[in-house]
PDB file of C-alpha atoms and ligand atoms in Angstrom:
ATOM      1  CA  MET A   1      90.516 120.991  98.754  1.00 68.00           C
ATOM      2  CA  ASN A   2      87.465 118.837  98.028  1.00 83.00           C
ATOM      3  CA  LEU A   3      85.588 118.121 101.232  1.00 92.00           C
ATOM      4  CA  PRO A   4      83.873 114.775 101.838  1.00 97.00           C
ATOM      5  CA  SER A   5      80.101 114.356 101.533  1.00 97.00           C
ATOM      6  CA  TYR A   6      79.861 112.104 104.581  1.00 98.00           C
ATOM      7  CA  ALA A   7      81.609 111.357 107.864  1.00 98.00           C
ATOM      8  CA  TYR A   8      81.429 108.626 110.474  1.00 98.00           C
ATOM      9  CA  PHE A   9      80.614 110.679 113.565  1.00 98.00           C
ATOM     10  CA  GLU A  10      79.158 109.784 116.978  1.00 97.00           C
ATOM     11  CA  GLY A  11      78.524 106.192 115.910  1.00 97.00           C
ATOM     12  CA  LYS A  12      76.850 106.742 112.577  1.00 97.00           C
ATOM     13  CA  ILE A  13      77.406 107.986 109.060  1.00 98.00           C
ATOM     14  CA  VAL A  14      76.119 111.534 108.685  1.00 98.00           C
ATOM     15  CA  PRO A  15      76.465 114.321 106.107  1.00 98.00           C
ATOM     16  CA  TYR A  16      79.921 115.868 106.557  1.00 98.00           C
ATOM     17  CA  SER A  17      78.307 119.242 107.380  1.00 97.00           C
ATOM     18  CA  GLU A  18      76.804 117.636 110.522  1.00 98.00           C
ATOM     19  CA  ALA A  19      80.134 116.281 111.831  1.00 98.00           C
ATOM     20  CA  ARG A  20      80.917 119.257 114.060  1.00 98.00           C
ATOM     21  CA  VAL A  21      82.380 119.777 117.555  1.00 98.00           C
ATOM     22  CA  GLY A  22      82.229 122.752 119.923  1.00 98.00           C
ATOM     23  CA  VAL A  23      85.172 125.096 120.364  1.00 98.00           C
ATOM     24  CA  LEU A  24      85.635 123.909 123.964  1.00 98.00           C
ATOM     25  CA  THR A  25      86.224 120.304 122.892  1.00 98.00           C
ATOM     26  CA  HIS A  26      89.174 118.942 124.886  1.00 98.00           C
ATOM     27  CA  ALA A  27      91.141 117.655 121.859  1.00 98.00           C
ATOM     28  CA  PHE A  28      90.692 120.966 120.036  1.00 98.00           C
ATOM     29  CA  ASN A  29      92.146 122.876 122.998  1.00 98.00           C
ATOM     30  CA  TYR A  30      94.791 120.468 124.292  1.00 98.00           C
ATOM     31  CA  GLY A  31      95.754 118.347 121.264  1.00 98.00           C
ATOM     32  CA  THR A  32      94.401 115.185 122.920  1.00 98.00           C
ATOM     33  CA  GLY A  33      93.552 113.331 119.763  1.00 98.00           C
ATOM     34  CA  VAL A  34      95.196 110.639 117.656  1.00 98.00           C
ATOM     35  CA  ILE A  35      94.948 110.341 113.914  1.00 98.00           C
ATOM     36  CA  GLY A  36      95.409 107.753 111.243  1.00 98.00           C
ATOM     37  CA  GLY A  37      96.249 108.301 107.600  1.00 98.00           C
ATOM     38  CA  ILE A  38      95.308 105.634 105.069  1.00 98.00           C
ATOM     39  CA  ARG A  39      95.221 105.768 101.285  1.00 97.00           C
ATOM     40  CA  GLY A  40      92.766 104.326  98.840  1.00 97.00           C
ATOM     41  CA  TYR A  41      93.726 103.846  95.188  1.00 95.00           C
ATOM     42  CA  TRP A  42      91.318 103.703  92.285  1.00 94.00           C
ATOM     43  CA  ASN A  43      92.075 100.819  89.931  1.00 92.00           C
ATOM     44  CA  ALA A  44      90.436 101.790  86.630  1.00 91.00           C
ATOM     45  CA  GLU A  45      90.929  98.381  84.959  1.00 90.00           C
ATOM     46  CA  LYS A  46      89.156  96.598  87.788  1.00 89.00           C
ATOM     47  CA  SER A  47      86.775  99.516  88.463  1.00 92.00           C
ATOM     48  CA  THR A  48      87.572  99.055  92.152  1.00 93.00           C
ATOM     49  CA  LEU A  49      88.848 101.218  94.982  1.00 95.00           C
ATOM     50  CA  PHE A  50      91.578  99.434  96.980  1.00 96.00           C
ATOM     51  CA  ILE A  51      92.596 100.465 100.514  1.00 97.00           C
ATOM     52  CA  PHE A  52      96.239  99.886 101.418  1.00 98.00           C
ATOM     53  CA  ARG A  53      96.919  97.823 104.573  1.00 98.00           C
ATOM     54  CA  PRO A  54      93.906  99.162 106.527  1.00 98.00           C
ATOM     55  CA  ILE A  55      94.109  96.567 109.312  1.00 98.00           C
ATOM     56  CA  ASP A  56      97.750  97.496 110.002  1.00 98.00           C
ATOM     57  CA  HIS A  57      96.816 101.176 110.023  1.00 98.00           C
ATOM     58  CA  PHE A  58      93.881 100.617 112.391  1.00 98.00           C
ATOM     59  CA  ARG A  59      96.039  98.467 114.664  1.00 98.00           C
ATOM     60  CA  ARG A  60      98.495 101.371 114.985  1.00 98.00           C
ATOM     61  CA  PHE A  61      95.583 103.792 115.433  1.00 98.00           C
ATOM     62  CA  ILE A  62      94.306 101.786 118.410  1.00 98.00           C
ATOM     63  CA  GLN A  63      97.843 101.572 119.834  1.00 98.00           C
ATOM     64  CA  SER A  64      98.152 105.361 119.516  1.00 98.00           C
ATOM     65  CA  SER A  65      94.825 105.796 121.285  1.00 98.00           C
ATOM     66  CA  ARG A  66      96.065 103.635 124.182  1.00 98.00           C
ATOM     67  CA  LEU A  67      98.943 106.073 124.693  1.00 98.00           C
ATOM     68  CA  LEU A  68      96.253 108.664 125.468  1.00 98.00           C
ATOM     69  CA  CYS A  69      94.366 106.274 127.791  1.00 98.00           C
ATOM     70  CA  MET A  70      91.507 105.920 125.328  1.00 98.00           C
ATOM     71  CA  ASP A  71      89.074 103.053 125.035  1.00 96.00           C
ATOM     72  CA  LEU A  72      87.570 103.301 121.583  1.00 97.00           C
ATOM     73  CA  GLY A  73      85.346 100.220 121.858  1.00 96.00           C
ATOM     74  CA  HIS A  74      86.561  99.248 118.398  1.00 98.00           C
ATOM     75  CA  THR A  75      88.782  96.576 116.894  1.00 98.00           C
ATOM     76  CA  PRO A  76      90.813  97.110 113.700  1.00 98.00           C
ATOM     77  CA  GLU A  77      88.197  94.975 111.942  1.00 98.00           C
ATOM     78  CA  SER A  78      85.231  97.017 113.193  1.00 98.00           C
ATOM     79  CA  LEU A  79      86.977 100.244 112.132  1.00 98.00           C
ATOM     80  CA  LEU A  80      87.530  98.743 108.695  1.00 98.00           C
ATOM     81  CA  ASP A  81      83.826  97.815 108.479  1.00 98.00           C
ATOM     82  CA  VAL A  82      82.822 101.397 109.251  1.00 98.00           C
ATOM     83  CA  THR A  83      85.321 102.691 106.695  1.00 98.00           C
ATOM     84  CA  LEU A  84      83.966 100.361 104.014  1.00 98.00           C
ATOM     85  CA  GLN A  85      80.410 101.559 104.746  1.00 98.00           C
ATOM     86  CA  LEU A  86      81.558 105.169 104.514  1.00 98.00           C
ATOM     87  CA  LEU A  87      83.358 104.572 101.234  1.00 98.00           C
ATOM     88  CA  ARG A  88      80.318 102.852  99.750  1.00 97.00           C
ATOM     89  CA  GLU A  89      78.333 106.010 100.526  1.00 97.00           C
ATOM     90  CA  GLU A  90      81.026 108.264  99.084  1.00 97.00           C
ATOM     91  CA  ASN A  91      81.427 106.088  95.969  1.00 96.00           C
ATOM     92  CA  TYR A  92      84.791 107.625  95.053  1.00 96.00           C
ATOM     93  CA  GLN A  93      86.309 106.645  91.706  1.00 95.00           C
ATOM     94  CA  GLU A  94      89.668 108.321  92.292  1.00 95.00           C
ATOM     95  CA  ASP A  95      92.596 108.167  94.718  1.00 96.00           C
ATOM     96  CA  ILE A  96      91.626 109.107  98.261  1.00 97.00           C
ATOM     97  CA  TYR A  97      92.984 109.709 101.752  1.00 97.00           C
ATOM     98  CA  ILE A  98      91.156 108.307 104.770  1.00 98.00           C
ATOM     99  CA  ARG A  99      91.458 110.180 108.059  1.00 98.00           C
ATOM    100  CA  PRO A 100      90.410 108.368 111.242  1.00 98.00           C
ATOM    101  CA  LEU A 101      90.484 110.551 114.356  1.00 98.00           C
ATOM    102  CA  ALA A 102      90.026 109.529 117.995  1.00 98.00           C
ATOM    103  CA  TYR A 103      89.637 112.407 120.376  1.00 98.00           C
ATOM    104  CA  LYS A 104      88.784 113.493 123.889  1.00 98.00           C
ATOM    105  CA  ALA A 105      85.302 114.762 123.197  1.00 98.00           C
ATOM    106  CA  ASP A 106      84.191 116.524 126.399  1.00 98.00           C
ATOM    107  CA  GLU A 107      83.825 120.289 126.320  1.00 98.00           C
ATOM    108  CA  GLY A 108      85.372 122.141 129.252  1.00 96.00           C
ATOM    109  CA  ILE A 109      88.563 123.204 130.967  1.00 98.00           C
ATOM    110  CA  GLY A 110      91.113 120.863 132.585  1.00 97.00           C
ATOM    111  CA  VAL A 111      94.359 119.304 131.414  1.00 98.00           C
ATOM    112  CA  ARG A 112      94.248 115.521 131.814  1.00 98.00           C
ATOM    113  CA  LEU A 113      93.589 112.265 129.997  1.00 98.00           C
ATOM    114  CA  HIS A 114      91.293 110.611 132.548  1.00 97.00           C
ATOM    115  CA  ASN A 115      87.538 110.999 133.073  1.00 97.00           C
ATOM    116  CA  LEU A 116      86.945 112.211 129.545  1.00 98.00           C
ATOM    117  CA  ARG A 117      84.760 110.725 126.824  1.00 98.00           C
ATOM    118  CA  ASP A 118      86.556 109.236 123.830  1.00 98.00           C
ATOM    119  CA  ALA A 119      85.024 109.610 120.377  1.00 98.00           C
ATOM    120  CA  VAL A 120      85.943 108.394 116.897  1.00 98.00           C
ATOM    121  CA  SER A 121      85.359 109.990 113.531  1.00 98.00           C
ATOM    122  CA  ILE A 122      86.387 108.881 110.051  1.00 98.00           C
ATOM    123  CA  CYS A 123      86.354 110.891 106.822  1.00 98.00           C
ATOM    124  CA  ALA A 124      87.700 110.235 103.349  1.00 98.00           C
ATOM    125  CA  LEU A 125      88.517 112.782 100.676  1.00 97.00           C
ATOM    126  CA  PRO A 126      90.067 112.886  97.201  1.00 95.00           C
ATOM    127  CA  PHE A 127      93.848 113.113  97.387  1.00 92.00           C
ATOM    128  CA  GLU A 128      96.728 113.227  94.946  1.00 85.00           C
ATOM    129  CA  ARG A 129     100.350 114.166  95.472  1.00 82.00           C
ATOM    130  CA  TYR A 130     101.583 115.281  98.924  1.00 83.00           C
ATOM    131  CA  VAL A 131     105.173 116.483  98.313  1.00 81.00           C
ATOM    132  CA  SER A 132     104.887 118.389  95.021  1.00 82.00           C
ATOM    133  CA  ASN A 133     108.529 117.762  94.113  1.00 86.00           C
ATOM    134  CA  ASP A 134     108.589 114.052  94.911  1.00 87.00           C
ATOM    135  CA  THR A 135     111.321 112.953  92.489  1.00 91.00           C
ATOM    136  CA  ASN A 136     114.029 115.559  92.970  1.00 95.00           C
ATOM    137  CA  ALA A 137     113.286 116.876  96.411  1.00 97.00           C
ATOM    138  CA  HIS A 138     115.684 119.308  98.066  1.00 98.00           C
ATOM    139  CA  LEU A 139     115.806 118.597 101.814  1.00 98.00           C
ATOM    140  CA  THR A 140     117.243 120.436 104.766  1.00 98.00           C
ATOM    141  CA  VAL A 141     118.110 119.377 108.299  1.00 98.00           C
ATOM    142  CA  SER A 142     115.694 121.246 110.509  1.00 98.00           C
ATOM    143  CA  SER A 143     116.914 123.602 113.222  1.00 98.00           C
ATOM    144  CA  TRP A 144     114.128 122.091 115.375  1.00 98.00           C
ATOM    145  CA  ARG A 145     114.297 118.784 117.253  1.00 98.00           C
ATOM    146  CA  ARG A 146     111.872 115.855 117.165  1.00 98.00           C
ATOM    147  CA  VAL A 147     109.478 115.328 120.082  1.00 97.00           C
ATOM    148  CA  ASP A 148     110.935 112.768 122.457  1.00 97.00           C
ATOM    149  CA  ASP A 149     109.383 109.494 123.614  1.00 96.00           C
ATOM    150  CA  ASN A 150     109.420 110.858 127.148  1.00 95.00           C
ATOM    151  CA  ALA A 151     107.632 114.054 126.126  1.00 96.00           C
ATOM    152  CA  ILE A 152     105.088 113.238 123.398  1.00 96.00           C
ATOM    153  CA  PRO A 153     105.724 109.756 121.969  1.00 95.00           C
ATOM    154  CA  ALA A 154     106.437 110.001 118.235  1.00 96.00           C
ATOM    155  CA  ARG A 155     105.409 106.352 117.779  1.00 95.00           C
ATOM    156  CA  GLY A 156     101.818 107.435 118.313  1.00 96.00           C
ATOM    157  CA  LYS A 157     100.126 109.697 115.790  1.00 98.00           C
ATOM    158  CA  VAL A 158      99.194 112.204 118.494  1.00 98.00           C
ATOM    159  CA  SER A 159      97.413 115.299 117.161  1.00 98.00           C
ATOM    160  CA  GLY A 160      99.301 117.669 119.482  1.00 97.00           C
ATOM    161  CA  ALA A 161     102.663 116.330 118.285  1.00 97.00           C
ATOM    162  CA  TYR A 162     101.877 117.577 114.785  1.00 98.00           C
ATOM    163  CA  VAL A 163     102.686 121.072 116.046  1.00 98.00           C
ATOM    164  CA  ASN A 164     106.296 119.820 116.035  1.00 98.00           C
ATOM    165  CA  SER A 165     105.890 118.521 112.458  1.00 98.00           C
ATOM    166  CA  SER A 166     104.165 121.735 111.363  1.00 98.00           C
ATOM    167  CA  ILE A 167     106.938 123.956 112.749  1.00 98.00           C
ATOM    168  CA  VAL A 168     109.508 121.814 110.920  1.00 98.00           C
ATOM    169  CA  LYS A 169     107.583 121.846 107.640  1.00 97.00           C
ATOM    170  CA  THR A 170     106.954 125.591 107.615  1.00 98.00           C
ATOM    171  CA  GLU A 171     110.559 126.423 108.446  1.00 98.00           C
ATOM    172  CA  ALA A 172     111.633 124.263 105.483  1.00 98.00           C
ATOM    173  CA  HIS A 173     109.029 125.858 103.217  1.00 97.00           C
ATOM    174  CA  HIS A 174     109.996 129.422 104.164  1.00 98.00           C
ATOM    175  CA  SER A 175     113.637 128.585 103.502  1.00 98.00           C
ATOM    176  CA  GLY A 176     112.837 127.244 100.025  1.00 97.00           C
ATOM    177  CA  PHE A 177     113.201 123.492 100.697  1.00 98.00           C
ATOM    178  CA  ASP A 178     110.719 120.772  99.798  1.00 97.00           C
ATOM    179  CA  GLU A 179     110.901 118.968 103.140  1.00 97.00           C
ATOM    180  CA  ALA A 180     113.062 118.725 106.254  1.00 98.00           C
ATOM    181  CA  LEU A 181     114.620 115.955 108.304  1.00 98.00           C
ATOM    182  CA  VAL A 182     114.494 116.303 112.068  1.00 98.00           C
ATOM    183  CA  LEU A 183     117.137 115.250 114.560  1.00 98.00           C
ATOM    184  CA  ASN A 184     116.503 113.681 117.956  1.00 97.00           C
ATOM    185  CA  GLN A 185     117.560 115.320 121.172  1.00 95.00           C
ATOM    186  CA  ASP A 186     120.760 113.227 120.916  1.00 95.00           C
ATOM    187  CA  GLY A 187     121.508 114.499 117.394  1.00 97.00           C
ATOM    188  CA  HIS A 188     120.603 111.365 115.438  1.00 98.00           C
ATOM    189  CA  VAL A 189     118.302 111.557 112.428  1.00 98.00           C
ATOM    190  CA  SER A 190     114.700 110.643 113.251  1.00 98.00           C
ATOM    191  CA  GLU A 191     112.421 111.328 110.264  1.00 98.00           C
ATOM    192  CA  GLY A 192     110.789 113.944 108.055  1.00 98.00           C
ATOM    193  CA  SER A 193     107.834 116.090 109.126  1.00 97.00           C
ATOM    194  CA  ALA A 194     105.433 113.344 108.003  1.00 97.00           C
ATOM    195  CA  GLU A 195     107.699 110.669 106.507  1.00 98.00           C
ATOM    196  CA  ASN A 196     110.233 108.067 107.536  1.00 98.00           C
ATOM    197  CA  VAL A 197     113.696 108.284 106.009  1.00 98.00           C
ATOM    198  CA  PHE A 198     115.993 105.788 104.301  1.00 98.00           C
ATOM    199  CA  ILE A 199     119.553 106.194 103.047  1.00 98.00           C
ATOM    200  CA  VAL A 200     121.653 103.923 100.856  1.00 98.00           C
ATOM    201  CA  ARG A 201     125.352 103.503 101.652  1.00 98.00           C
ATOM    202  CA  ASP A 202     127.475 101.060  99.676  1.00 97.00           C
ATOM    203  CA  GLY A 203     124.407  99.101  98.554  1.00 97.00           C
ATOM    204  CA  VAL A 204     122.972  98.758 102.085  1.00 98.00           C
ATOM    205  CA  LEU A 205     119.611 100.294 102.909  1.00 98.00           C
ATOM    206  CA  ILE A 206     119.613 102.018 106.309  1.00 98.00           C
ATOM    207  CA  THR A 207     116.746 103.519 108.298  1.00 98.00           C
ATOM    208  CA  PRO A 208     116.521 104.735 111.912  1.00 98.00           C
ATOM    209  CA  PRO A 209     115.255 102.131 114.422  1.00 98.00           C
ATOM    210  CA  VAL A 210     111.855 102.436 116.075  1.00 98.00           C
ATOM    211  CA  THR A 211     113.626 103.577 119.262  1.00 97.00           C
ATOM    212  CA  ASP A 212     114.860 106.813 117.616  1.00 98.00           C
ATOM    213  CA  ASN A 213     111.614 108.803 118.018  1.00 97.00           C
ATOM    214  CA  ILE A 214     110.009 107.859 114.740  1.00 98.00           C
ATOM    215  CA  LEU A 215     106.482 106.970 113.782  1.00 98.00           C
ATOM    216  CA  GLU A 216     106.480 103.233 113.083  1.00 98.00           C
ATOM    217  CA  GLY A 217     105.454 103.758 109.472  1.00 98.00           C
ATOM    218  CA  ILE A 218     103.395 101.246 107.527  1.00 98.00           C
ATOM    219  CA  THR A 219     105.117 102.389 104.322  1.00 98.00           C
ATOM    220  CA  ARG A 220     108.496 101.999 106.066  1.00 98.00           C
ATOM    221  CA  ARG A 221     107.581  98.415 106.968  1.00 98.00           C
ATOM    222  CA  SER A 222     106.333  97.703 103.434  1.00 98.00           C
ATOM    223  CA  VAL A 223     109.459  99.150 101.817  1.00 98.00           C
ATOM    224  CA  ILE A 224     111.763  97.158 104.130  1.00 98.00           C
ATOM    225  CA  GLN A 225     109.974  93.953 103.090  1.00 98.00           C
ATOM    226  CA  LEU A 226     110.101  94.842  99.386  1.00 98.00           C
ATOM    227  CA  ALA A 227     113.804  95.733  99.623  1.00 98.00           C
ATOM    228  CA  ARG A 228     114.665  92.436 101.302  1.00 98.00           C
ATOM    229  CA  ASP A 229     112.354  90.086  99.403  1.00 98.00           C
ATOM    230  CA  GLU A 230     112.276  91.643  95.937  1.00 97.00           C
ATOM    231  CA  LEU A 231     115.667  93.344  95.639  1.00 97.00           C
ATOM    232  CA  GLY A 232     117.637  91.051  97.975  1.00 98.00           C
ATOM    233  CA  LEU A 233     119.054  94.088  99.754  1.00 98.00           C
ATOM    234  CA  GLN A 234     120.549  94.129 103.209  1.00 98.00           C
ATOM    235  CA  VAL A 235     118.427  96.461 105.365  1.00 98.00           C
ATOM    236  CA  LEU A 236     119.789  97.874 108.614  1.00 98.00           C
ATOM    237  CA  GLU A 237     117.655  99.552 111.248  1.00 98.00           C
ATOM    238  CA  ARG A 238     120.235 101.618 113.103  1.00 98.00           C
ATOM    239  CA  SER A 239     120.810 105.195 114.222  1.00 98.00           C
ATOM    240  CA  ILE A 240     121.901 107.577 111.471  1.00 98.00           C
ATOM    241  CA  ASP A 241     124.298 110.446 112.078  1.00 98.00           C
ATOM    242  CA  ARG A 242     123.562 113.817 110.499  1.00 98.00           C
ATOM    243  CA  THR A 243     126.732 113.736 108.399  1.00 98.00           C
ATOM    244  CA  GLU A 244     125.747 110.404 106.855  1.00 98.00           C
ATOM    245  CA  LEU A 245     123.000 112.356 105.085  1.00 98.00           C
ATOM    246  CA  TYR A 246     125.721 114.370 103.330  1.00 98.00           C
ATOM    247  CA  ILE A 247     127.801 111.400 102.171  1.00 98.00           C
ATOM    248  CA  CYS A 248     125.186 108.744 101.404  1.00 98.00           C
ATOM    249  CA  ASP A 249     124.582 107.497  97.838  1.00 98.00           C
ATOM    250  CA  GLU A 250     120.791 107.791  97.886  1.00 98.00           C
ATOM    251  CA  LEU A 251     118.096 109.146 100.173  1.00 98.00           C
ATOM    252  CA  PHE A 252     114.330 108.791 100.066  1.00 98.00           C
ATOM    253  CA  LEU A 253     111.340 109.394 102.314  1.00 98.00           C
ATOM    254  CA  THR A 254     108.383 107.068 102.824  1.00 98.00           C
ATOM    255  CA  GLY A 255     104.854 107.707 103.995  1.00 97.00           C
ATOM    256  CA  THR A 256     101.232 107.070 103.197  1.00 97.00           C
ATOM    257  CA  ALA A 257     100.886 110.613 101.877  1.00 94.00           C
ATOM    258  CA  ALA A 258     104.429 111.045 100.488  1.00 94.00           C
ATOM    259  CA  GLN A 259     104.669 107.443  99.160  1.00 95.00           C
ATOM    260  CA  VAL A 260     108.319 107.065  98.072  1.00 97.00           C
ATOM    261  CA  THR A 261     109.626 110.632  97.733  1.00 97.00           C
ATOM    262  CA  ILE A 262     113.138 110.747  96.286  1.00 98.00           C
ATOM    263  CA  ALA A 263     115.578 113.458  97.364  1.00 98.00           C
ATOM    264  CA  THR A 264     118.543 114.443  95.227  1.00 98.00           C
ATOM    265  CA  ARG A 265     119.859 117.400  97.279  1.00 98.00           C
ATOM    266  CA  ILE A 266     120.243 118.149 100.951  1.00 98.00           C
ATOM    267  CA  ASP A 267     121.330 121.512 102.352  1.00 98.00           C
ATOM    268  CA  TYR A 268     122.541 122.587  98.871  1.00 98.00           C
ATOM    269  CA  ARG A 269     124.718 119.461  98.474  1.00 98.00           C
ATOM    270  CA  PRO A 270     124.003 116.793  95.871  1.00 98.00           C
ATOM    271  CA  ILE A 271     123.018 113.411  97.314  1.00 98.00           C
ATOM    272  CA  GLY A 272     125.361 110.861  95.718  1.00 96.00           C
ATOM    273  CA  ASN A 273     125.871 112.058  92.156  1.00 95.00           C
ATOM    274  CA  GLY A 274     122.785 114.291  92.391  1.00 96.00           C
ATOM    275  CA  MET A 275     120.725 111.952  90.187  1.00 96.00           C
ATOM    276  CA  ILE A 276     117.900 109.579  91.115  1.00 96.00           C
ATOM    277  CA  GLY A 277     119.593 106.374  92.319  1.00 97.00           C
ATOM    278  CA  PRO A 278     118.770 102.780  91.279  1.00 98.00           C
ATOM    279  CA  VAL A 279     117.581 101.566  94.701  1.00 98.00           C
ATOM    280  CA  SER A 280     115.210 104.530  95.176  1.00 98.00           C
ATOM    281  CA  SER A 281     113.730 104.248  91.716  1.00 97.00           C
ATOM    282  CA  ARG A 282     113.272 100.473  91.860  1.00 98.00           C
ATOM    283  CA  LEU A 283     111.649 100.617  95.294  1.00 98.00           C
ATOM    284  CA  ARG A 284     109.379 103.419  94.201  1.00 97.00           C
ATOM    285  CA  GLN A 285     108.262 101.400  91.161  1.00 97.00           C
ATOM    286  CA  LEU A 286     107.735  98.246  93.234  1.00 97.00           C
ATOM    287  CA  TYR A 287     105.737 100.118  95.861  1.00 97.00           C
ATOM    288  CA  ASP A 288     103.621 101.825  93.211  1.00 95.00           C
ATOM    289  CA  ASP A 289     102.875  98.498  91.511  1.00 94.00           C
ATOM    290  CA  VAL A 290     101.789  97.018  94.841  1.00 95.00           C
ATOM    291  CA  LEU A 291      99.530 100.007  95.644  1.00 92.00           C
ATOM    292  CA  ARG A 292      97.927  99.892  92.225  1.00 89.00           C
ATOM    293  CA  GLY A 293      97.218  96.159  92.492  1.00 88.00           C
ATOM    294  CA  ARG A 294      99.723  95.275  89.746  1.00 89.00           C
ATOM    295  CA  ASN A 295     101.729  92.815  91.881  1.00 94.00           C
ATOM    296  CA  PRO A 296      99.682  89.694  92.755  1.00 95.00           C
ATOM    297  CA  LYS A 297     102.249  88.569  95.345  1.00 97.00           C
ATOM    298  CA  TYR A 298     101.213  91.441  97.618  1.00 97.00           C
ATOM    299  CA  ALA A 299      97.489  91.406  96.776  1.00 95.00           C
ATOM    300  CA  GLN A 300      96.692  90.697 100.443  1.00 96.00           C
ATOM    301  CA  TRP A 301      97.859  94.234 101.331  1.00 97.00           C
ATOM    302  CA  ASN A 302      94.986  95.719  99.321  1.00 96.00           C
ATOM    303  CA  VAL A 303      91.397  95.563 100.558  1.00 97.00           C
ATOM    304  CA  ALA A 304      88.733  96.157  97.896  1.00 95.00           C
ATOM    305  CA  VAL A 305      85.708  98.328  98.576  1.00 95.00           C
ATOM    306  CA  GLN A 306      82.943  96.046  97.251  1.00 85.00           C
ATOM    307  CA  ALA A 307      79.285  96.866  96.816  1.00 77.00           C
ATOM    308  CA  GLU A 308      77.307  95.499  99.775  1.00 73.00           C
ATOM    309  CA  GLY A 309      75.455  92.162  99.617  1.00 61.00           C
TER     310      GLY A 309
HETATM  311  C1  PLP B 401     105.635 111.876 111.544  1.00 53.00           C
HETATM  312  C2  PLP B 401     105.398 110.803 110.542  1.00 53.00           C
HETATM  313  N1  PLP B 401     106.367 109.933 110.262  1.00 53.00           N
HETATM  314  C3  PLP B 401     106.208 108.944 109.355  1.00 53.00           C
HETATM  315  C4  PLP B 401     105.025 108.796 108.663  1.00 53.00           C
HETATM  316  C5  PLP B 401     104.868 107.670 107.691  1.00 53.00           C
HETATM  317  O1  PLP B 401     104.028 106.667 108.224  1.00 53.00           O
HETATM  318  P1  PLP B 401     103.120 105.775 107.291  1.00 53.00           P
HETATM  319  O2  PLP B 401     104.017 105.131 106.316  1.00 53.00           O
HETATM  320  O3  PLP B 401     102.472 104.797 108.219  1.00 53.00           O
HETATM  321  O4  PLP B 401     102.136 106.669 106.644  1.00 53.00           O
HETATM  322  C6  PLP B 401     103.972 109.680 108.914  1.00 53.00           C
HETATM  323  C7  PLP B 401     102.722 109.516 108.185  1.00 53.00           C
HETATM  324  O5  PLP B 401     101.708 109.970 108.488  1.00 53.00           O
HETATM  325  C8  PLP B 401     104.155 110.704 109.880  1.00 53.00           C
HETATM  326  O6  PLP B 401     103.178 111.573 110.153  1.00 53.00           O
END
């Protein structure tokens, strides 16, 4: 993996090699950090790097930090300013992933959220495809369960909760699947290890509600809007039973990293007729056009990294 040249760290932009924490750092030991995940897309025709919905991402980042009793001293706008400065230094001319991190920065022993210093870092690095088989993915239903809102809230991107995602992902990988879906404690479908999930049944697009232990995905929100406004589809946010995964017509995952990842098999069964379905492929195309700045109607979702001055 290509590492960044710079990082925003302790209030300023420094060489990446200087953005270091001690092994006793609270977040490193206890998982008391929150992350963001934002993509930037290089538009060769316009010679411009565009960041996708950064204000929405930073708004969720600050909400996540509040779950861990953090006060970052930042607004979504000030975090975007820092990110733009960082990206001007990096001068990337390719697709990238931006990783904001807020963390409990004190070094020492003691499980708690209070009386600890909060710190923010931001890095950006070149990034391409996340799920290697993103058009014909074979999914499984994980034997693990999703973290619960009353344990570690899935609606926050809490670093420690990614142990749950990592266990799910590695089990799927070792069993030969591309990705896994995780059930809630009550047996309803929540999401993938790092993606929200949608199914199509009889022309209706269905996705679990935000009260089913999901991350409130920015891609999920974008895809719901595109489905309603561009395809005129009915979209339902309701709980999904496990067996609906086996009888639905189409299934796809959404996420900043995974974009629209289409699955055609689940637990060795074909999804629908086992081919890529029309709703999945049209939504994927629409979303890609928006990300790449090819759809002027949604231009306000893309923020350009301009030279300063
Ligand atoms: C657990 C989980 N669910 C869903 C998503 C998708 O969210 P978004 O579309 O905001 O990237 C992510 C992305 O990071 C995730 O980690």
